[in-house]
Amino acid sequence: MRVSEGVPDGRIAELYNPEMFQKHEEVIVFTKEEFNRTYISIRKQIDYINKIGLHLDRSEEWKLIGYWPKIMQNVHRIDMNMDLIFKKEPIQSYLDAYLYDNIQSSQNKVSVSEKEAITKIKLSNLNLL
Amino acid sequence: MRYSYGIMDRGKIFLYKAQLFLKSKDLLVFPSSDFHKWHSDIKEYVDGLYQIDFSEMESGKSINLTELNLAVGVLNNITEELEHLFDSEKVSDFSYHYVSTLDDKYKKQRSSYTSDMRRCDMQIHVISEEMKYKHIMEIVDEANRDFSRAFKEGRTCRLSKMKKKDHQ
């Protein structure tokens, strides 16, 4: 999606990449900090579920009885976060603390790709073995 | 979350609710139609996950591996959508727009805390013959103590009465 950062200046916001948008196009504006927190929170929930999926021994299906409610809890959190984007209430993820919470402006570094995360986990498993 | 719509005008954005933003805070700006489409796409996937959960709950059976794989697949789709948000080359598909109408009853949270766990936490003992005997003996002891106390008091009462009679 086309995206740009900017800074507010009174009723007007200055953009870093104004060429991204068309003339007289309607835009939606968030504060970077709040959006960042929601976005990271959603990614954390997804990572958590993926880890459960990866580490579950496929021969031990019965363990799913315990894991499934946990997975659904995380799905619920994703849903809450998505709803919060268009709500006036302060966002819940302000209560979450992340030690490495320095997202950079570079577009490539904003999201870690799924494959990369999986290979990393696999590698760490190999090291353990 | 604080958000405002705005309109692009001569390389700058005219904010409708500029009072929400502090001067020092950085802003993120998306085209509103694209953003709504992105939001609805993710909501669709999340609703899908709720549906997997509900079908499992309704059938009364526990979840199986096929359904877990399905859920993980849907999650991968969400991850892709999240990545597309910052991919400026990705063009949104406006051929349809999902509006979430999933009832809240399907979103009910079930805790993983089962009755077996509760039994362990509350330390509910199974009543054995030995415990029954102990319990009866405790009652007998208590009765014995009460009885002996009453007996002693009765005797002292009688003694004092007898003493009074002697004086007279």
mmCIF file of C-alpha atoms in Angstrom:
data_model
loop_
_atom_site.group_PDB
_atom_site.id
_atom_site.type_symbol
_atom_site.label_atom_id
_atom_site.label_comp_id
_atom_site.label_asym_id
_atom_site.label_seq_id
_atom_site.Cartn_x
_atom_site.Cartn_y
_atom_site.Cartn_z
ATOM 1 C CA MET A 1 0.000 0.000 0.000
ATOM 2 C CA ARG A 2 1.164 3.528 -0.624
ATOM 3 C CA VAL A 3 2.350 5.045 2.618
ATOM 4 C CA SER A 4 4.209 8.116 3.735
ATOM 5 C CA GLU A 5 5.481 9.581 6.937
ATOM 6 C CA GLY A 6 4.902 13.172 7.842
ATOM 7 C CA VAL A 7 4.900 15.842 10.515
ATOM 8 C CA PRO A 8 1.933 17.950 11.580
ATOM 9 C CA ASP A 9 2.123 21.702 11.264
ATOM 10 C CA GLY A 10 -1.089 23.224 12.518
ATOM 11 C CA ARG A 11 -4.011 22.153 10.331
ATOM 12 C CA ILE A 12 -1.604 21.009 7.675
ATOM 13 C CA ALA A 13 0.666 17.974 7.621
ATOM 14 C CA GLU A 14 3.880 17.969 5.647
ATOM 15 C CA LEU A 15 4.752 14.704 3.926
ATOM 16 C CA TYR A 16 8.132 13.096 3.346
ATOM 17 C CA ASN A 17 6.898 11.361 0.188
ATOM 18 C CA PRO A 18 4.089 13.490 -1.234
ATOM 19 C CA GLU A 19 4.531 11.880 -4.666
ATOM 20 C CA MET A 20 2.892 8.705 -3.289
ATOM 21 C CA PHE A 21 -0.547 10.274 -3.310
ATOM 22 C CA GLN A 22 -2.735 11.607 -6.055
ATOM 23 C CA LYS A 23 -4.119 15.093 -6.214
ATOM 24 C CA HIS A 24 -7.131 15.632 -3.912
ATOM 25 C CA GLU A 25 -6.959 12.076 -2.631
ATOM 26 C CA GLU A 26 -8.541 11.334 0.730
ATOM 27 C CA VAL A 27 -6.046 10.003 3.259
ATOM 28 C CA ILE A 28 -6.150 8.628 6.767
ATOM 29 C CA VAL A 29 -3.575 9.817 9.293
ATOM 30 C CA PHE A 30 -2.309 8.018 12.403
ATOM 31 C CA THR A 31 0.408 8.858 14.856
ATOM 32 C CA LYS A 32 3.380 6.667 14.050
ATOM 33 C CA GLU A 33 3.941 5.659 17.669
ATOM 34 C CA GLU A 34 0.417 4.356 18.257
ATOM 35 C CA PHE A 35 0.220 2.582 14.947
ATOM 36 C CA ASN A 36 3.613 1.044 15.574
ATOM 37 C CA ARG A 37 2.481 -0.398 18.896
ATOM 38 C CA THR A 38 -0.681 -1.909 17.464
ATOM 39 C CA TYR A 39 1.225 -3.346 14.508
ATOM 40 C CA ILE A 40 3.906 -4.921 16.694
ATOM 41 C CA SER A 41 1.295 -6.259 19.061
ATOM 42 C CA ILE A 42 -0.474 -8.048 16.185
ATOM 43 C CA ARG A 43 2.836 -9.453 14.921
ATOM 44 C CA LYS A 44 3.662 -10.752 18.380
ATOM 45 C CA GLN A 45 0.352 -12.602 18.617
ATOM 46 C CA ILE A 46 0.908 -14.166 15.191
ATOM 47 C CA ASP A 47 4.474 -15.174 16.050
ATOM 48 C CA TYR A 48 3.239 -16.795 19.240
ATOM 49 C CA ILE A 49 0.685 -18.928 17.405
ATOM 50 C CA ASN A 50 3.223 -19.829 14.703
ATOM 51 C CA LYS A 51 5.638 -20.983 17.373
ATOM 52 C CA ILE A 52 2.997 -23.217 18.928
ATOM 53 C CA GLY A 53 2.295 -24.639 15.471
ATOM 54 C CA LEU A 54 5.979 -25.241 14.759
ATOM 55 C CA HIS A 55 6.921 -26.763 18.067
ATOM 56 C CA LEU A 56 3.926 -29.057 18.314
ATOM 57 C CA ASP A 57 4.913 -32.647 17.736
ATOM 58 C CA ARG A 58 2.518 -33.878 15.047
ATOM 59 C CA SER A 59 2.180 -37.262 16.733
ATOM 60 C CA GLU A 60 0.870 -35.660 19.912
ATOM 61 C CA GLU A 61 -2.456 -34.423 18.656
ATOM 62 C CA TRP A 62 -4.075 -34.632 22.096
ATOM 63 C CA LYS A 63 -1.970 -31.667 23.259
ATOM 64 C CA LEU A 64 -4.095 -29.463 21.032
ATOM 65 C CA ILE A 65 -6.889 -29.595 23.623
ATOM 66 C CA GLY A 66 -4.713 -27.373 25.807
ATOM 67 C CA TYR A 67 -3.078 -25.314 23.077
ATOM 68 C CA TRP A 68 -6.192 -24.419 21.120
ATOM 69 C CA PRO A 69 -7.774 -22.102 23.755
ATOM 70 C CA LYS A 70 -4.415 -20.349 23.995
ATOM 71 C CA ILE A 71 -4.329 -19.898 20.230
ATOM 72 C CA MET A 72 -7.856 -18.506 20.292
ATOM 73 C CA GLN A 73 -6.860 -16.092 23.055
ATOM 74 C CA ASN A 74 -4.203 -14.687 20.763
ATOM 75 C CA VAL A 75 -6.633 -14.543 17.846
ATOM 76 C CA HIS A 76 -8.956 -12.574 20.098
ATOM 77 C CA ARG A 77 -6.158 -10.131 20.825
ATOM 78 C CA ILE A 78 -5.520 -9.671 17.105
ATOM 79 C CA ASP A 79 -9.217 -8.944 16.681
ATOM 80 C CA MET A 80 -9.178 -6.443 19.559
ATOM 81 C CA ASN A 81 -6.171 -4.684 18.076
ATOM 82 C CA MET A 82 -7.825 -4.454 14.674
ATOM 83 C CA ASP A 83 -10.980 -3.019 16.246
ATOM 84 C CA LEU A 84 -8.966 -0.509 18.248
ATOM 85 C CA ILE A 85 -7.617 1.113 15.104
ATOM 86 C CA PHE A 86 -10.979 2.788 14.521
ATOM 87 C CA LYS A 87 -11.933 3.319 18.159
ATOM 88 C CA LYS A 88 -11.418 6.361 20.295
ATOM 89 C CA GLU A 89 -10.282 4.453 23.374
ATOM 90 C CA PRO A 90 -6.574 4.469 24.178
ATOM 91 C CA ILE A 91 -4.832 1.406 22.844
ATOM 92 C CA GLN A 92 -4.282 -1.570 25.066
ATOM 93 C CA SER A 93 -0.805 -2.302 23.758
ATOM 94 C CA TYR A 94 0.494 0.730 25.651
ATOM 95 C CA LEU A 95 0.627 -1.690 28.572
ATOM 96 C CA ASP A 96 2.915 -4.049 26.676
ATOM 97 C CA ALA A 97 6.596 -3.382 27.029
ATOM 98 C CA TYR A 98 9.014 -4.315 24.300
ATOM 99 C CA LEU A 99 12.706 -4.170 24.942
ATOM 100 C CA TYR A 100 13.682 -3.866 21.285
ATOM 101 C CA ASP A 101 11.095 -1.414 20.137
ATOM 102 C CA ASN A 102 13.057 0.611 17.621
ATOM 103 C CA ILE A 103 11.307 0.359 14.282
ATOM 104 C CA GLN A 104 13.162 2.275 11.619
ATOM 105 C CA SER A 105 11.709 4.371 8.865
ATOM 106 C CA SER A 106 13.188 2.149 6.172
ATOM 107 C CA GLN A 107 10.342 0.349 4.473
ATOM 108 C CA ASN A 108 12.203 -2.924 4.125
ATOM 109 C CA LYS A 109 12.854 -3.308 7.795
ATOM 110 C CA VAL A 110 9.350 -2.717 9.066
ATOM 111 C CA SER A 111 8.209 -6.295 8.766
ATOM 112 C CA VAL A 112 10.150 -9.495 9.133
ATOM 113 C CA SER A 113 9.177 -12.029 6.529
ATOM 114 C CA GLU A 114 7.528 -15.238 7.631
ATOM 115 C CA LYS A 115 10.095 -17.493 5.943
ATOM 116 C CA GLU A 116 12.934 -15.759 7.659
ATOM 117 C CA ALA A 117 11.340 -16.266 11.077
ATOM 118 C CA ILE A 118 10.776 -19.958 10.423
ATOM 119 C CA THR A 119 14.336 -20.594 9.241
ATOM 120 C CA LYS A 120 15.650 -18.778 12.285
ATOM 121 C CA ILE A 121 13.652 -21.043 14.580
ATOM 122 C CA LYS A 122 14.814 -24.092 12.668
ATOM 123 C CA LEU A 123 18.419 -22.985 12.971
ATOM 124 C CA SER A 124 18.092 -22.429 16.696
ATOM 125 C CA ASN A 125 16.631 -25.931 16.998
ATOM 126 C CA LEU A 126 19.585 -27.392 15.121
ATOM 127 C CA ASN A 127 21.987 -25.633 17.465
ATOM 128 C CA LEU A 128 20.202 -27.146 20.415
ATOM 129 C CA LEU A 129 20.545 -30.618 18.933
ATOM 130 C CA MET B 1 -6.378 5.077 18.553
ATOM 131 C CA ARG B 2 -6.187 8.650 17.400
ATOM 132 C CA TYR B 3 -6.825 9.056 13.711
ATOM 133 C CA SER B 4 -7.974 11.710 11.371
ATOM 134 C CA TYR B 5 -8.967 11.911 7.759
ATOM 135 C CA GLY B 6 -7.397 14.490 5.564
ATOM 136 C CA ILE B 7 -7.193 15.579 1.987
ATOM 137 C CA MET B 8 -4.190 15.933 -0.281
ATOM 138 C CA ASP B 9 -3.758 19.463 -1.490
ATOM 139 C CA ARG B 10 -0.730 20.882 -3.308
ATOM 140 C CA GLY B 11 1.760 18.358 -1.915
ATOM 141 C CA LYS B 12 0.519 18.812 1.648
ATOM 142 C CA ILE B 13 -2.280 17.288 3.665
ATOM 143 C CA PHE B 14 -5.155 19.265 5.076
ATOM 144 C CA LEU B 15 -6.173 17.505 8.331
ATOM 145 C CA TYR B 16 -9.818 17.377 9.407
ATOM 146 C CA LYS B 17 -8.998 16.805 13.089
ATOM 147 C CA ALA B 18 -5.615 18.435 13.464
ATOM 148 C CA GLN B 19 -6.138 18.980 17.221
ATOM 149 C CA LEU B 20 -5.500 15.267 17.841
ATOM 150 C CA PHE B 21 -1.854 15.433 16.913
ATOM 151 C CA LEU B 22 0.997 16.975 18.815
ATOM 152 C CA LYS B 23 3.547 18.918 16.864
ATOM 153 C CA SER B 24 6.435 16.686 17.892
ATOM 154 C CA LYS B 25 4.773 13.403 16.903
ATOM 155 C CA ASP B 26 5.483 11.698 13.605
ATOM 156 C CA LEU B 27 2.548 10.762 11.458
ATOM 157 C CA LEU B 28 1.795 7.810 9.208
ATOM 158 C CA VAL B 29 -0.362 8.560 6.203
ATOM 159 C CA PHE B 30 -2.261 6.004 4.113
ATOM 160 C CA PRO B 31 -4.806 6.437 1.322
ATOM 161 C CA SER B 32 -8.091 5.992 3.204
ATOM 162 C CA SER B 33 -9.815 3.674 0.718
ATOM 163 C CA ASP B 34 -6.784 1.366 0.550
ATOM 164 C CA PHE B 35 -6.483 1.345 4.295
ATOM 165 C CA HIS B 36 -10.144 0.438 4.828
ATOM 166 C CA LYS B 37 -9.782 -2.351 2.308
ATOM 167 C CA TRP B 38 -6.689 -3.658 4.119
ATOM 168 C CA HIS B 39 -8.504 -3.503 7.464
ATOM 169 C CA SER B 40 -11.511 -5.383 6.130
ATOM 170 C CA ASP B 41 -9.275 -8.069 4.595
ATOM 171 C CA ILE B 42 -7.658 -8.816 7.942
ATOM 172 C CA LYS B 43 -11.029 -8.780 9.685
ATOM 173 C CA GLU B 44 -12.198 -11.366 7.170
ATOM 174 C CA TYR B 45 -9.309 -13.686 8.031
ATOM 175 C CA VAL B 46 -9.848 -13.209 11.778
ATOM 176 C CA ASP B 47 -13.547 -13.998 11.368
ATOM 177 C CA GLY B 48 -12.468 -17.125 9.506
ATOM 178 C CA LEU B 49 -10.414 -18.187 12.527
ATOM 179 C CA TYR B 50 -13.409 -17.637 14.795
ATOM 180 C CA GLN B 51 -15.461 -19.820 12.488
ATOM 181 C CA ILE B 52 -12.938 -22.662 12.726
ATOM 182 C CA ASP B 53 -13.147 -22.348 16.501
ATOM 183 C CA PHE B 54 -16.929 -22.306 16.576
ATOM 184 C CA SER B 55 -17.386 -25.285 14.270
ATOM 185 C CA GLU B 56 -15.084 -27.206 16.566
ATOM 186 C CA MET B 57 -17.020 -26.134 19.661
ATOM 187 C CA GLU B 58 -20.374 -26.981 18.146
ATOM 188 C CA SER B 59 -19.392 -30.476 17.119
ATOM 189 C CA GLY B 60 -18.202 -31.132 20.671
ATOM 190 C CA LYS B 61 -15.046 -32.764 19.404
ATOM 191 C CA SER B 62 -11.598 -31.447 20.145
ATOM 192 C CA ILE B 63 -9.630 -29.699 17.462
ATOM 193 C CA ASN B 64 -7.551 -31.869 15.146
ATOM 194 C CA LEU B 65 -4.345 -31.293 13.222
ATOM 195 C CA THR B 66 -6.109 -30.503 9.941
ATOM 196 C CA GLU B 67 -7.922 -27.620 11.587
ATOM 197 C CA LEU B 68 -4.723 -26.400 13.222
ATOM 198 C CA ASN B 69 -2.994 -26.408 9.834
ATOM 199 C CA LEU B 70 -5.924 -24.494 8.388
ATOM 200 C CA ALA B 71 -5.688 -21.908 11.180
ATOM 201 C CA VAL B 72 -1.920 -21.523 10.686
ATOM 202 C CA GLY B 73 -2.544 -21.081 6.950
ATOM 203 C CA VAL B 74 -5.057 -18.304 7.615
ATOM 204 C CA LEU B 75 -2.534 -16.708 9.961
ATOM 205 C CA ASN B 76 0.081 -16.754 7.213
ATOM 206 C CA ASN B 77 -2.402 -14.852 5.068
ATOM 207 C CA ILE B 78 -2.733 -12.257 7.829
ATOM 208 C CA THR B 79 1.061 -11.994 8.005
ATOM 209 C CA GLU B 80 1.164 -11.398 4.257
ATOM 210 C CA GLU B 81 -1.452 -8.696 4.556
ATOM 211 C CA LEU B 82 0.557 -7.060 7.316
ATOM 212 C CA GLU B 83 3.597 -7.030 5.070
ATOM 213 C CA HIS B 84 1.634 -5.617 2.157
ATOM 214 C CA LEU B 85 0.786 -2.588 4.280
ATOM 215 C CA PHE B 86 4.303 -1.235 3.829
ATOM 216 C CA ASP B 87 4.853 -2.534 0.318
ATOM 217 C CA SER B 88 4.266 0.489 -1.891
ATOM 218 C CA GLU B 89 4.127 -1.612 -5.070
ATOM 219 C CA LYS B 90 1.221 -3.673 -3.831
ATOM 220 C CA VAL B 91 -2.047 -2.469 -5.307
ATOM 221 C CA SER B 92 -5.250 -3.131 -3.394
ATOM 222 C CA ASP B 93 -7.943 -5.215 -5.011
ATOM 223 C CA PHE B 94 -11.176 -3.240 -4.804
ATOM 224 C CA SER B 95 -13.363 -5.889 -6.428
ATOM 225 C CA TYR B 96 -15.073 -6.602 -3.101
ATOM 226 C CA HIS B 97 -15.171 -5.207 0.398
ATOM 227 C CA TYR B 98 -15.764 -7.417 3.415
ATOM 228 C CA VAL B 99 -17.966 -6.084 6.191
ATOM 229 C CA SER B 100 -17.685 -8.072 9.386
ATOM 230 C CA THR B 101 -21.136 -9.095 10.621
ATOM 231 C CA LEU B 102 -19.991 -11.944 12.828
ATOM 232 C CA ASP B 103 -22.099 -12.092 15.977
ATOM 233 C CA ASP B 104 -20.295 -11.615 19.276
ATOM 234 C CA LYS B 105 -21.510 -14.976 20.524
ATOM 235 C CA TYR B 106 -19.091 -16.657 18.122
ATOM 236 C CA LYS B 107 -16.257 -14.657 19.638
ATOM 237 C CA LYS B 108 -16.798 -15.967 23.136
ATOM 238 C CA GLN B 109 -13.590 -16.688 24.959
ATOM 239 C CA ARG B 110 -13.131 -20.071 26.492
ATOM 240 C CA SER B 111 -10.436 -20.449 29.046
ATOM 241 C CA SER B 112 -7.969 -23.294 28.936
ATOM 242 C CA TYR B 113 -8.580 -23.764 32.642
ATOM 243 C CA THR B 114 -10.320 -27.102 32.921
ATOM 244 C CA SER B 115 -12.092 -28.743 35.862
ATOM 245 C CA ASP B 116 -9.121 -31.101 36.315
ATOM 246 C CA MET B 117 -6.805 -28.131 36.778
ATOM 247 C CA ARG B 118 -9.273 -26.670 39.269
ATOM 248 C CA ARG B 119 -9.255 -29.893 41.249
ATOM 249 C CA CYS B 120 -5.459 -29.746 41.492
ATOM 250 C CA ASP B 121 -5.466 -26.076 42.442
ATOM 251 C CA MET B 122 -8.145 -26.396 45.078
ATOM 252 C CA GLN B 123 -6.489 -29.571 46.405
ATOM 253 C CA ILE B 124 -9.795 -31.355 46.698
ATOM 254 C CA HIS B 125 -8.954 -34.605 48.491
ATOM 255 C CA VAL B 126 -10.628 -37.858 47.744
ATOM 256 C CA ILE B 127 -12.287 -39.002 50.991
ATOM 257 C CA SER B 128 -10.761 -42.311 52.070
ATOM 258 C CA GLU B 129 -11.764 -44.721 54.862
ATOM 259 C CA GLU B 130 -8.851 -43.520 56.962
ATOM 260 C CA MET B 131 -9.984 -39.897 56.687
ATOM 261 C CA LYS B 132 -13.519 -40.876 57.657
ATOM 262 C CA TYR B 133 -12.188 -42.637 60.770
ATOM 263 C CA LYS B 134 -10.043 -39.620 61.661
ATOM 264 C CA HIS B 135 -13.026 -37.369 61.314
ATOM 265 C CA ILE B 136 -15.191 -39.541 63.590
ATOM 266 C CA MET B 137 -12.403 -39.685 66.181
ATOM 267 C CA GLU B 138 -12.138 -35.912 66.149
ATOM 268 C CA ILE B 139 -15.870 -35.658 66.917
ATOM 269 C CA VAL B 140 -15.549 -38.240 69.686
ATOM 270 C CA ASP B 141 -12.594 -36.362 71.222
ATOM 271 C CA GLU B 142 -14.475 -33.108 71.149
ATOM 272 C CA ALA B 143 -17.526 -34.712 72.785
ATOM 273 C CA ASN B 144 -15.329 -36.345 75.381
ATOM 274 C CA ARG B 145 -13.705 -33.031 76.273
ATOM 275 C CA ASP B 146 -17.056 -31.286 76.554
ATOM 276 C CA PHE B 147 -18.482 -34.083 78.642
ATOM 277 C CA SER B 148 -15.558 -34.163 81.078
ATOM 278 C CA ARG B 149 -15.689 -30.405 81.484
ATOM 279 C CA ALA B 150 -19.399 -30.517 82.185
ATOM 280 C CA PHE B 151 -18.869 -33.380 84.593
ATOM 281 C CA LYS B 152 -16.183 -31.436 86.520
ATOM 282 C CA GLU B 153 -18.334 -28.329 86.680
ATOM 283 C CA GLY B 154 -21.259 -30.402 87.880
ATOM 284 C CA ARG B 155 -19.147 -31.903 90.625
ATOM 285 C CA THR B 156 -17.823 -28.544 91.832
ATOM 286 C CA CYS B 157 -21.382 -27.231 91.795
ATOM 287 C CA ARG B 158 -22.539 -30.131 93.908
ATOM 288 C CA LEU B 159 -19.576 -29.717 96.287
ATOM 289 C CA SER B 160 -20.248 -26.034 96.843
ATOM 290 C CA LYS B 161 -23.913 -26.786 97.482
ATOM 291 C CA MET B 162 -22.933 -29.432 100.029
ATOM 292 C CA LYS B 163 -20.544 -26.963 101.742
ATOM 293 C CA LYS B 164 -23.305 -24.391 101.961
ATOM 294 C CA LYS B 165 -25.588 -27.010 103.545
ATOM 295 C CA ASP B 166 -22.885 -27.874 106.128
ATOM 296 C CA HIS B 167 -22.540 -24.247 107.173
ATOM 297 C CA GLN B 168 -26.241 -23.969 107.716
#
